[in-house]
């Protein structure tokens, strides 16, 4: 039943009136028409049958791009190096107040936990080839290329190992629906879904042709449970951009056509330049279709004419009578070639959330301000993926490692502590330190850290984390160095006075101001100074 509408006089308005119609359905939107320039804009949606094929095609094309396209390969490597670098490292932060511990007891637990994890990191890979930081790097690369990564935790009975837990790295292309289960509505693209769409298990193909054959029955698959008790049975992670999405899509997908077309365009331009540089010559011959020709008054068969196929540099060649040479020239690339390529690369960078400077590794057109703005934008993207990797993968692995370390007696709890499983989240709380972030101008960054630290706007832990350092190790090392410097008489017994601190700060500010003045000079002045130098 259509609800009644009420006007200003609080009386019902008939639904057949124009006011009711306008209020109910809103205004006409040009975006929904099929006329004019929008007449050929017809959209289609994938279904559960076509979705796997499209996703697999995108992943295969992305892998081909990374293998053959330099810009795509650079984006994948840049993402991995910037997000993971040499690894996201855990810093144990147990909730010692909730556990009823003292600070000293918490520090003792932190030392044991971080030491146990450092041992496991070296044997994290089930294949025995990669440390944990390299598995993180490989996971980010798989995320960019395939749109997802697949890691299976296994328990290995090996006397040479300290821990049983290990991670098996599996290519996500091996996960799809068996051919005899395609009509099962609870399985979608290799993922069995339970209540509310929660994954319950994953179907992973085992044979050698798992990447190409989609006609394999369920007997050729391993059905791996999503959870084993409270522990993950599979780490299947992707950036979810749709409410009911169950598989990931390559981050290169929106710009894939740009990648491919630009790669072909650059290849064709390069071929054209090579042809032009080889100085090709086309010989125009009159009556070329005749079987014979008149040469110096004699009749000569066309096949007996003097022909020069290759010419050495500096050679003088005398051709046949009546022949006219034409030098083949190429006017490619055009004058707008650099700007055109730059514009395409900027568009490609937008699709993956990275600025042009990072995509092209070109900082020739930037000064300090523009370079800093570009890197800050890039670091916002990298920070997002760091947080995602920690929450969806690293933290869960940390919890599993610490659980096994406690069961093995490598971690001892203070007397009176609650049972591990009653407070495991309090025991396994941690912060993760990202790789060191390089600064465009270290002097300005150091001055900003000093001001923020003295004013209490930032903690030493945050400053240390930006440099990829553990704050506890940083403080211990700093104290150790200060003790040695003081014993050697190189460190004053009294701290600097406020006047001395101010003098040092003023000197730093003056140096920064001088640097900024040089950077903001007009380009022609910089060129002139460089020439004079």
Short mmCIF file of C-alpha atoms in Angstrom, two decimals:
data_model
loop_
_atom_site.label_atom_id
_atom_site.label_comp_id
_atom_site.label_asym_id
_atom_site.label_seq_id
_atom_site.Cartn_x
_atom_site.Cartn_y
_atom_site.Cartn_z
CA UNK A 1 0.00 0.00 0.00
CA UNK A 2 1.36 3.39 -0.99
CA UNK A 3 1.85 5.62 2.09
CA UNK A 4 0.01 8.92 2.20
CA UNK A 5 1.85 12.19 1.65
CA UNK A 6 1.00 15.31 3.62
CA UNK A 7 1.13 18.90 2.45
CA UNK A 8 1.81 22.15 4.32
CA UNK A 9 -1.76 22.17 5.72
CA UNK A 10 -1.22 18.68 7.15
CA UNK A 11 -3.82 17.23 4.78
CA UNK A 12 -3.19 14.10 2.68
CA UNK A 13 -2.11 14.66 -0.91
CA UNK A 14 -3.32 12.27 -3.59
CA UNK A 15 -0.53 10.05 -4.96
CA UNK A 16 -1.76 10.88 -8.47
CA UNK A 17 -0.88 14.57 -8.12
CA UNK A 18 2.28 16.02 -9.60
CA UNK A 19 3.62 16.91 -6.16
CA UNK A 20 3.36 13.32 -5.01
CA UNK A 21 5.00 12.05 -8.19
CA UNK A 22 7.93 14.44 -7.93
CA UNK A 23 8.40 13.74 -4.25
CA UNK A 24 8.29 9.97 -4.73
CA UNK A 25 10.55 9.49 -7.74
CA UNK A 26 12.90 12.48 -7.80
CA UNK A 27 14.35 14.27 -10.83
CA UNK A 28 15.36 12.85 -14.19
CA UNK A 29 19.07 12.00 -14.31
CA UNK A 30 21.08 12.25 -17.51
CA UNK A 31 23.34 9.46 -16.28
CA UNK A 32 20.50 6.98 -16.83
CA UNK A 33 19.63 7.82 -20.43
CA UNK A 34 20.61 5.91 -23.57
CA UNK A 35 20.77 8.81 -26.02
CA UNK A 36 23.38 11.16 -27.40
CA UNK A 37 26.95 10.28 -26.37
CA UNK A 38 25.57 7.82 -23.80
CA UNK A 39 23.63 5.78 -26.38
CA UNK A 40 26.37 3.16 -26.72
CA UNK A 41 27.18 2.97 -23.00
CA UNK A 42 25.73 -0.44 -22.18
CA UNK A 43 26.87 -2.07 -18.95
CA UNK A 44 26.86 -5.73 -17.97
CA UNK A 45 27.34 -7.53 -14.68
CA UNK A 46 29.16 -10.78 -14.05
CA UNK A 47 27.41 -13.75 -12.50
CA UNK A 48 28.72 -16.67 -10.49
CA UNK A 49 29.55 -18.52 -13.73
CA UNK A 50 31.39 -15.73 -15.55
CA UNK A 51 33.04 -14.19 -12.48
CA UNK A 52 35.82 -16.82 -12.15
CA UNK A 53 36.72 -16.60 -15.85
CA UNK A 54 36.97 -12.80 -15.77
CA UNK A 55 39.02 -12.75 -12.56
CA UNK A 56 41.38 -15.44 -13.85
CA UNK A 57 41.84 -13.58 -17.15
CA UNK A 58 42.68 -10.34 -15.33
CA UNK A 59 45.19 -12.14 -13.08
CA UNK A 60 46.86 -13.84 -16.06
CA UNK A 61 47.12 -10.56 -17.95
CA UNK A 62 48.51 -8.81 -14.88
CA UNK A 63 51.20 -11.47 -14.55
CA UNK A 64 52.06 -11.01 -18.22
CA UNK A 65 52.29 -7.24 -17.74
CA UNK A 66 54.63 -7.55 -14.77
CA UNK A 67 56.81 -9.99 -16.70
CA UNK A 68 57.07 -7.78 -19.83
CA UNK A 69 56.09 -4.19 -19.04
CA UNK A 70 58.73 -2.10 -17.21
CA UNK A 71 56.24 0.35 -15.71
CA UNK A 72 54.00 -2.41 -14.34
CA UNK A 73 57.02 -4.22 -12.93
CA UNK A 74 58.21 -0.99 -11.31
CA UNK A 75 54.81 -0.40 -9.66
CA UNK A 76 54.77 -3.91 -8.19
CA UNK A 77 58.34 -3.65 -6.89
CA UNK A 78 57.78 -0.13 -5.55
CA UNK A 79 54.67 -1.24 -3.70
CA UNK A 80 56.46 -4.20 -2.15
CA UNK A 81 59.59 -2.26 -1.18
CA UNK A 82 57.66 0.71 0.22
CA UNK A 83 54.98 -1.23 2.10
CA UNK A 84 57.15 -4.05 3.45
CA UNK A 85 60.78 -3.26 2.64
CA UNK A 86 62.81 -5.47 4.95
CA UNK A 87 59.70 -6.41 6.88
CA UNK A 88 57.07 -5.15 9.30
CA UNK A 89 58.49 -6.00 12.72
CA UNK A 90 56.40 -6.67 15.86
CA UNK A 91 56.91 -4.91 19.16
CA UNK A 92 55.21 -6.74 22.02
CA UNK A 93 52.74 -4.55 23.92
CA UNK A 94 50.87 -6.78 26.41
CA UNK A 95 48.06 -5.12 28.32
CA UNK A 96 49.94 -5.43 31.61
CA UNK A 97 47.43 -3.41 33.60
CA UNK A 98 44.60 -5.74 32.60
CA UNK A 99 46.81 -8.76 33.36
CA UNK A 100 47.74 -7.41 36.79
CA UNK A 101 51.45 -7.15 36.02
CA UNK A 102 54.07 -4.61 36.96
CA UNK A 103 56.01 -2.75 34.26
CA UNK A 104 59.06 -4.89 34.96
CA UNK A 105 57.04 -8.07 34.46
CA UNK A 106 55.65 -6.66 31.21
CA UNK A 107 59.16 -5.87 29.94
CA UNK A 108 60.29 -9.41 30.77
CA UNK A 109 57.36 -10.84 28.80
CA UNK A 110 58.13 -8.52 25.86
CA UNK A 111 61.71 -9.73 25.73
CA UNK A 112 60.67 -13.40 25.73
CA UNK A 113 57.94 -12.88 23.12
CA UNK A 114 60.06 -10.91 20.67
CA UNK A 115 62.96 -13.36 21.04
CA UNK A 116 60.69 -16.35 20.34
CA UNK A 117 59.24 -14.64 17.26
CA UNK A 118 62.70 -13.76 15.95
CA UNK A 119 63.57 -17.47 16.04
CA UNK A 120 60.38 -18.45 14.22
CA UNK A 121 60.85 -15.78 11.53
CA UNK A 122 63.86 -17.64 10.12
CA UNK A 123 61.90 -20.88 9.69
CA UNK A 124 58.55 -19.37 8.71
CA UNK A 125 58.44 -20.81 5.19
CA UNK A 126 57.27 -24.42 4.90
CA UNK A 127 59.52 -24.76 1.84
CA UNK A 128 62.49 -23.57 3.89
CA UNK A 129 63.40 -20.77 1.48
CA UNK A 130 61.99 -17.50 2.83
CA UNK A 131 62.10 -15.68 6.17
CA UNK A 132 58.90 -14.07 7.36
CA UNK A 133 59.76 -10.61 6.02
CA UNK A 134 60.20 -12.10 2.53
CA UNK A 135 56.80 -13.81 2.83
CA UNK A 136 55.32 -10.40 3.64
CA UNK A 137 57.00 -8.94 0.54
CA UNK A 138 55.74 -11.79 -1.65
CA UNK A 139 52.23 -11.35 -0.21
CA UNK A 140 52.09 -7.67 -1.20
CA UNK A 141 53.33 -8.48 -4.68
CA UNK A 142 50.66 -11.18 -5.04
CA UNK A 143 48.07 -8.67 -3.82
CA UNK A 144 49.04 -6.16 -6.52
CA UNK A 145 49.26 -8.69 -9.34
CA UNK A 146 46.59 -11.27 -8.46
CA UNK A 147 44.46 -9.11 -6.19
CA UNK A 148 44.86 -11.54 -3.30
CA UNK A 149 47.30 -13.86 -1.59
CA UNK A 150 46.92 -17.36 -0.18
CA UNK A 151 48.94 -18.69 2.77
CA UNK A 152 48.18 -21.97 4.54
CA UNK A 153 49.51 -22.48 8.08
CA UNK A 154 50.79 -26.03 8.54
CA UNK A 155 52.27 -27.90 11.50
CA UNK A 156 55.53 -29.63 10.56
CA UNK A 157 57.01 -32.50 12.60
CA UNK A 158 60.69 -31.83 11.97
CA UNK A 159 63.33 -32.30 14.70
CA UNK A 160 65.52 -29.63 13.12
CA UNK A 161 62.86 -26.96 13.69
CA UNK A 162 62.24 -25.02 16.88
CA UNK A 163 58.59 -24.41 16.00
CA UNK A 164 56.10 -26.65 14.24
CA UNK A 165 54.15 -23.76 12.70
CA UNK A 166 55.08 -22.82 9.14
CA UNK A 167 53.41 -21.03 6.25
CA UNK A 168 52.84 -22.64 2.85
CA UNK A 169 52.77 -20.04 0.07
CA UNK A 170 50.17 -21.02 -2.56
CA UNK A 171 49.41 -19.29 -5.85
CA UNK A 172 45.77 -18.12 -5.64
CA UNK A 173 45.15 -19.26 -9.24
CA UNK A 174 45.06 -22.78 -7.83
CA UNK A 175 41.85 -21.98 -5.97
CA UNK A 176 38.61 -22.43 -7.97
CA UNK A 177 35.41 -24.47 -7.95
CA UNK A 178 35.67 -28.18 -8.91
CA UNK A 179 33.83 -29.08 -12.11
CA UNK A 180 31.41 -31.45 -10.36
CA UNK A 181 30.42 -28.82 -7.77
CA UNK A 182 29.63 -25.90 -10.07
CA UNK A 183 25.91 -26.27 -9.32
CA UNK A 184 26.48 -26.04 -5.56
CA UNK A 185 25.15 -22.58 -4.67
CA UNK A 186 27.20 -22.50 -1.45
CA UNK A 187 30.50 -22.53 -3.39
CA UNK A 188 31.52 -19.34 -5.15
CA UNK A 189 34.74 -19.21 -7.15
CA UNK A 190 36.44 -21.86 -5.02
CA UNK A 191 35.20 -20.56 -1.65
CA UNK A 192 32.57 -22.43 0.37
CA UNK A 193 30.37 -19.90 2.12
CA UNK A 194 28.45 -20.38 5.32
CA UNK A 195 25.98 -18.22 7.17
CA UNK A 196 26.14 -14.48 6.38
CA UNK A 197 28.62 -15.25 3.59
CA UNK A 198 31.42 -16.24 5.96
CA UNK A 199 34.02 -18.50 4.28
CA UNK A 200 33.96 -22.01 5.73
CA UNK A 201 36.50 -23.74 3.47
CA UNK A 202 38.61 -23.27 0.36
CA UNK A 203 38.99 -25.60 -2.65
CA UNK A 204 42.61 -25.77 -3.85
CA UNK A 205 43.60 -27.85 -6.87
CA UNK A 206 46.52 -30.24 -6.47
CA UNK A 207 47.64 -31.57 -9.90
CA UNK A 208 50.32 -30.09 -12.13
CA UNK A 209 47.77 -28.61 -14.56
CA UNK A 210 45.90 -26.78 -11.79
CA UNK A 211 46.46 -23.40 -13.44
CA UNK A 212 44.96 -24.25 -16.83
CA UNK A 213 42.34 -26.96 -16.44
CA UNK A 214 38.92 -26.06 -15.11
CA UNK A 215 37.45 -29.51 -15.70
CA UNK A 216 38.95 -31.17 -12.63
CA UNK A 217 36.58 -32.98 -10.25
CA UNK A 218 36.56 -32.47 -6.50
CA UNK A 219 38.75 -35.55 -6.05
CA UNK A 220 41.68 -33.52 -7.43
CA UNK A 221 41.22 -30.77 -4.85
CA UNK A 222 42.09 -30.24 -1.22
CA UNK A 223 39.26 -28.73 0.82
CA UNK A 224 41.02 -26.67 3.45
CA UNK A 225 38.92 -25.37 6.38
CA UNK A 226 38.90 -21.63 6.94
CA UNK A 227 39.28 -22.09 10.70
CA UNK A 228 40.63 -24.84 12.91
CA UNK A 229 39.22 -24.04 16.30
CA UNK A 230 40.28 -20.49 17.14
CA UNK A 231 43.20 -20.60 14.69
CA UNK A 232 43.02 -19.63 11.00
CA UNK A 233 43.21 -22.60 8.65
CA UNK A 234 43.83 -20.39 5.61
CA UNK A 235 45.09 -16.84 5.17
CA UNK A 236 43.14 -15.64 2.15
CA UNK A 237 43.36 -11.86 2.06
CA UNK A 238 42.36 -9.20 -0.46
CA UNK A 239 41.20 -5.59 -0.53
CA UNK A 240 37.42 -5.81 -0.39
CA UNK A 241 35.75 -3.13 -2.52
CA UNK A 242 32.33 -4.69 -2.90
CA UNK A 243 29.89 -5.74 -0.18
CA UNK A 244 29.62 -9.37 -1.27
CA UNK A 245 33.03 -9.83 -2.85
CA UNK A 246 34.72 -13.18 -2.13
CA UNK A 247 37.85 -12.99 -4.33
CA UNK A 248 40.33 -10.23 -5.01
CA UNK A 249 40.91 -8.37 -8.27
CA UNK A 250 44.35 -7.20 -9.42
CA UNK A 251 45.17 -3.61 -8.46
CA UNK A 252 46.42 -3.17 -12.03
CA UNK A 253 42.98 -3.95 -13.50
CA UNK A 254 41.60 -0.36 -13.87
CA UNK A 255 44.68 0.78 -15.78
CA UNK A 256 45.42 -2.47 -17.60
CA UNK A 257 44.39 -1.14 -21.01
CA UNK A 258 46.61 1.92 -20.51
CA UNK A 259 49.52 -0.34 -19.57
CA UNK A 260 49.12 -2.51 -22.64
CA UNK A 261 48.50 0.29 -25.14
CA UNK A 262 51.35 2.42 -23.81
CA UNK A 263 53.74 -0.52 -23.97
CA UNK A 264 52.77 -1.19 -27.60
CA UNK A 265 53.01 2.52 -28.44
CA UNK A 266 56.52 2.82 -26.99
CA UNK A 267 57.54 -0.35 -28.80
CA UNK A 268 56.30 0.97 -32.15
CA UNK A 269 57.99 4.34 -31.61
CA UNK A 270 61.24 2.58 -30.79
CA UNK A 271 61.00 0.44 -33.93
CA UNK A 272 60.31 3.58 -35.97
CA UNK A 273 63.37 5.28 -34.50
CA UNK A 274 65.54 2.25 -35.27
CA UNK A 275 64.32 2.15 -38.86
CA UNK A 276 64.96 5.90 -39.26
CA UNK A 277 68.44 5.57 -37.73
CA UNK A 278 69.36 2.78 -40.19
CA UNK A 279 69.12 5.30 -43.11
CA UNK A 280 66.95 3.13 -45.41
CA UNK A 281 66.81 4.01 -49.14
CA UNK A 282 64.03 3.13 -51.57
CA UNK A 283 65.08 2.81 -55.24
CA UNK A 284 62.50 3.97 -57.77
CA UNK A 285 62.81 2.04 -61.05
CA UNK A 286 60.84 3.07 -64.16
CA UNK A 287 58.96 0.28 -65.94
CA UNK A 288 59.71 -2.09 -63.11
CA UNK A 289 57.17 -4.59 -64.43
CA UNK A 290 58.95 -5.00 -67.79
CA UNK A 291 60.92 -8.17 -68.28
CA UNK A 292 63.79 -6.29 -69.95
CA UNK A 293 65.29 -2.81 -69.80
CA UNK A 294 67.52 -0.67 -71.99
CA UNK A 295 70.83 -0.09 -70.24
CA UNK A 296 73.49 1.99 -72.07
CA UNK A 297 71.90 1.11 -75.41
CA UNK A 298 71.87 -2.64 -74.69
CA UNK A 299 68.87 -4.76 -73.82
CA UNK A 300 69.34 -6.26 -70.35
CA UNK A 301 67.03 -8.67 -68.56
CA UNK A 302 65.51 -7.21 -65.38
CA UNK A 303 67.09 -9.96 -63.31
CA UNK A 304 70.59 -8.97 -64.51
CA UNK A 305 70.43 -5.38 -63.18
CA UNK A 306 72.99 -4.32 -60.60
CA UNK A 307 71.43 -4.44 -57.15
CA UNK A 308 72.93 -3.34 -53.81
CA UNK A 309 71.21 -4.82 -50.76
CA UNK A 310 73.64 -3.73 -48.00
CA UNK A 311 75.84 -0.65 -48.06
CA UNK A 312 78.84 -0.14 -45.77
CA UNK A 313 79.38 3.26 -44.17
CA UNK A 314 81.19 5.77 -46.45
CA UNK A 315 80.68 3.68 -49.63
CA UNK A 316 79.97 5.41 -52.95
CA UNK A 317 77.48 3.40 -55.02
CA UNK A 318 76.70 3.93 -58.71
CA UNK A 319 73.32 2.51 -59.60
CA UNK A 320 71.69 1.64 -62.89
CA UNK A 321 70.57 4.17 -65.45
CA UNK A 322 67.17 5.68 -64.74
CA UNK A 323 67.05 4.69 -61.07
CA UNK A 324 66.23 7.38 -58.52
CA UNK A 325 66.99 6.98 -54.78
CA UNK A 326 64.56 8.12 -52.08
CA UNK A 327 65.70 8.33 -48.45
CA UNK A 328 62.97 7.02 -46.14
CA UNK A 329 62.50 9.41 -43.23
CA UNK A 330 60.42 9.18 -40.08
CA UNK A 331 58.91 12.15 -38.29
CA UNK A 332 58.21 10.03 -35.23
CA UNK A 333 58.06 10.60 -32.36
CA UNK A 334 56.34 13.95 -32.54
CA UNK A 335 57.11 17.04 -30.50
CA UNK A 336 54.44 16.16 -27.94
CA UNK A 337 55.80 12.66 -27.30
CA UNK A 338 57.26 13.34 -23.80
CA UNK A 339 54.14 15.17 -22.61
CA UNK A 340 51.87 12.46 -23.99
CA UNK A 341 53.76 9.64 -22.29
CA UNK A 342 53.86 11.60 -19.04
CA UNK A 343 50.09 12.14 -19.17
CA UNK A 344 49.44 8.43 -19.70
CA UNK A 345 51.77 7.51 -16.84
CA UNK A 346 49.98 9.96 -14.58
CA UNK A 347 46.71 8.25 -15.46
CA UNK A 348 48.25 4.85 -14.72
CA UNK A 349 49.54 6.14 -11.39
CA UNK A 350 46.08 7.32 -10.39
CA UNK A 351 44.64 3.83 -10.89
CA UNK A 352 47.03 2.36 -8.29
CA UNK A 353 47.13 5.39 -6.00
CA UNK A 354 50.74 6.31 -6.74
CA UNK A 355 52.06 9.67 -8.02
CA UNK A 356 53.77 10.01 -11.38
CA UNK A 357 57.17 10.55 -9.75
CA UNK A 358 57.02 7.11 -8.13
CA UNK A 359 55.57 5.34 -11.19
CA UNK A 360 58.14 6.75 -13.61
CA UNK A 361 60.96 7.20 -11.05
CA UNK A 362 61.24 10.74 -12.44
CA UNK A 363 61.92 13.57 -10.00
CA UNK A 364 63.56 15.85 -12.55
CA UNK A 365 60.60 18.24 -12.61
CA UNK A 366 60.12 18.55 -8.86
CA UNK A 367 61.48 20.78 -6.13
CA UNK A 368 61.37 20.08 -2.42
CA UNK A 369 57.73 21.07 -1.95
CA UNK A 370 56.32 19.12 -4.90
CA UNK A 371 58.49 16.07 -4.19
CA UNK A 372 57.42 16.07 -0.55
CA UNK A 373 53.74 16.39 -1.52
CA UNK A 374 54.07 13.48 -3.98
CA UNK A 375 55.82 11.26 -1.44
CA UNK A 376 53.33 12.14 1.29
CA UNK A 377 50.49 11.08 -1.01
CA UNK A 378 52.33 7.86 -1.79
CA UNK A 379 52.98 7.16 1.89
CA UNK A 380 49.29 7.53 2.68
CA UNK A 381 48.64 4.71 0.23
CA UNK A 382 51.54 2.63 1.56
CA UNK A 383 50.34 3.21 5.13
CA UNK A 384 46.90 1.87 4.23
CA UNK A 385 48.37 -1.36 2.87
CA UNK A 386 50.69 -1.68 5.88
CA UNK A 387 47.71 -1.48 8.24
CA UNK A 388 45.77 -3.94 6.11
CA UNK A 389 48.68 -6.43 6.02
CA UNK A 390 49.13 -6.20 9.79
CA UNK A 391 45.46 -6.73 10.65
CA UNK A 392 44.74 -9.42 8.08
CA UNK A 393 47.96 -11.40 8.28
CA UNK A 394 50.89 -10.37 10.47
CA UNK A 395 49.05 -9.95 13.77
CA UNK A 396 47.28 -13.30 13.39
CA UNK A 397 50.60 -15.02 12.67
CA UNK A 398 52.11 -13.31 15.74
CA UNK A 399 49.30 -14.69 17.91
CA UNK A 400 49.83 -18.23 16.59
CA UNK A 401 53.60 -18.09 17.13
CA UNK A 402 53.28 -16.78 20.69
CA UNK A 403 50.71 -19.46 21.50
CA UNK A 404 53.11 -22.19 20.41
CA UNK A 405 56.01 -20.50 22.22
CA UNK A 406 53.95 -20.50 25.44
CA UNK A 407 52.98 -24.16 24.97
CA UNK A 408 56.66 -25.04 24.46
CA UNK A 409 57.71 -23.20 27.61
CA UNK A 410 59.65 -20.50 25.78
CA UNK A 411 57.42 -17.88 27.42
CA UNK A 412 56.75 -17.99 31.15
CA UNK A 413 53.92 -16.02 32.70
CA UNK A 414 54.26 -14.24 36.06
CA UNK A 415 52.66 -15.92 39.03
CA UNK A 416 48.96 -15.22 39.31
CA UNK A 417 48.48 -14.46 35.58
CA UNK A 418 45.21 -15.56 33.97
CA UNK A 419 45.16 -18.60 31.70
CA UNK A 420 46.50 -17.95 28.22
CA UNK A 421 43.25 -18.72 26.45
CA UNK A 422 41.25 -16.57 28.84
CA UNK A 423 43.34 -13.47 28.04
CA UNK A 424 45.17 -14.34 24.82
CA UNK A 425 44.36 -10.99 23.20
CA UNK A 426 45.91 -9.17 26.17
CA UNK A 427 49.02 -11.35 25.93
CA UNK A 428 49.42 -11.01 22.15
CA UNK A 429 48.78 -7.28 21.74
CA UNK A 430 51.56 -5.75 19.63
CA UNK A 431 52.49 -2.75 17.54
CA UNK A 432 54.15 -3.23 14.18
CA UNK A 433 57.07 -1.13 13.03
CA UNK A 434 57.11 -0.33 9.29
CA UNK A 435 60.32 0.03 7.27
CA UNK A 436 62.29 3.25 7.58
CA UNK A 437 60.77 6.15 5.72
CA UNK A 438 63.31 8.24 3.84
CA UNK A 439 63.05 12.03 4.07
CA UNK A 440 63.25 14.48 1.21
CA UNK A 441 65.09 16.90 3.52
CA UNK A 442 66.47 15.18 6.66
CA UNK A 443 67.40 18.54 8.24
CA UNK A 444 63.82 19.82 8.17
CA UNK A 445 62.49 16.50 9.45
CA UNK A 446 64.99 16.47 12.32
CA UNK A 447 64.06 20.03 13.26
CA UNK A 448 60.33 19.18 13.17
CA UNK A 449 60.90 16.10 15.35
CA UNK A 450 62.82 18.21 17.85
CA UNK A 451 60.06 20.84 18.08
CA UNK A 452 57.29 18.26 18.36
CA UNK A 453 59.21 16.26 20.94
CA UNK A 454 59.93 19.30 23.14
CA UNK A 455 56.33 20.50 22.91
CA UNK A 456 54.95 17.03 23.70
CA UNK A 457 53.06 16.68 20.40
CA UNK A 458 54.74 13.42 19.44
CA UNK A 459 56.24 10.49 21.33
CA UNK A 460 59.74 9.14 20.95
CA UNK A 461 58.20 5.80 19.98
CA UNK A 462 56.54 7.38 16.95
CA UNK A 463 59.74 9.13 15.89
CA UNK A 464 61.66 5.87 16.22
CA UNK A 465 59.00 3.96 14.29
CA UNK A 466 59.28 6.39 11.35
CA UNK A 467 62.94 5.43 11.21
CA UNK A 468 62.12 1.71 11.37
CA UNK A 469 63.49 1.39 14.92
CA UNK A 470 62.21 -0.28 18.07
CA UNK A 471 61.92 2.43 20.73
CA UNK A 472 63.16 0.20 23.57
CA UNK A 473 66.24 -0.89 21.63
CA UNK A 474 66.74 2.72 20.54
CA UNK A 475 66.72 4.02 24.14
CA UNK A 476 68.97 1.22 25.37
CA UNK A 477 71.50 1.87 22.61
CA UNK A 478 71.37 5.64 23.19
CA UNK A 479 71.94 5.20 26.94
CA UNK A 480 74.82 2.81 26.27
CA UNK A 481 76.48 5.28 23.90
CA UNK A 482 75.98 8.19 26.29
CA UNK A 483 77.63 6.22 29.10
CA UNK A 484 80.64 5.49 26.90
CA UNK A 485 80.87 9.10 25.72
CA UNK A 486 80.68 10.37 29.29
CA UNK A 487 83.35 7.92 30.48
CA UNK A 488 85.62 9.10 27.67
CA UNK A 489 85.06 12.73 28.60
CA UNK A 490 83.29 13.51 25.33
CA UNK A 491 79.92 14.27 26.88
CA UNK A 492 79.47 17.28 29.19
CA UNK A 493 78.41 16.53 32.75
CA UNK A 494 75.81 19.28 32.72
CA UNK A 495 72.96 19.41 30.20
CA UNK A 496 72.90 22.40 27.85
CA UNK A 497 71.32 25.57 29.19
CA UNK A 498 68.13 27.00 27.64
CA UNK A 499 70.24 29.70 26.00
CA UNK A 500 72.49 27.08 24.39
CA UNK A 501 69.47 25.11 23.19
CA UNK A 502 67.97 28.25 21.68
CA UNK A 503 71.22 29.12 19.93
CA UNK A 504 71.38 25.65 18.34
CA UNK A 505 67.72 25.88 17.28
CA UNK A 506 68.27 29.31 15.73
CA UNK A 507 71.29 28.01 13.83
CA UNK A 508 69.23 25.08 12.49
CA UNK A 509 66.40 27.40 11.44
CA UNK A 510 68.85 29.69 9.67
CA UNK A 511 70.32 26.75 7.77
CA UNK A 512 66.85 25.57 6.76
CA UNK A 513 65.91 29.06 5.58
CA UNK A 514 69.08 29.29 3.52
CA UNK A 515 68.34 25.91 1.93
CA UNK A 516 64.79 26.96 1.08
CA UNK A 517 66.05 30.17 -0.53
CA UNK A 518 68.37 28.19 -2.79
CA UNK A 519 65.62 25.70 -3.70
CA UNK A 520 63.13 28.44 -4.58
CA UNK A 521 65.48 30.29 -6.94
CA UNK A 522 64.10 30.74 -10.47
CA UNK A 523 65.13 27.96 -12.79
CA UNK A 524 67.11 30.28 -15.07
CA UNK A 525 69.20 31.48 -12.11
CA UNK A 526 69.96 27.92 -11.09
CA UNK A 527 70.99 27.07 -14.64
CA UNK A 528 73.24 30.14 -14.81
CA UNK A 529 74.89 29.31 -11.50
CA UNK A 530 75.46 25.72 -12.60
CA UNK A 531 77.03 26.90 -15.87
CA UNK A 532 79.32 29.34 -14.07
CA UNK A 533 80.35 26.66 -11.64
#
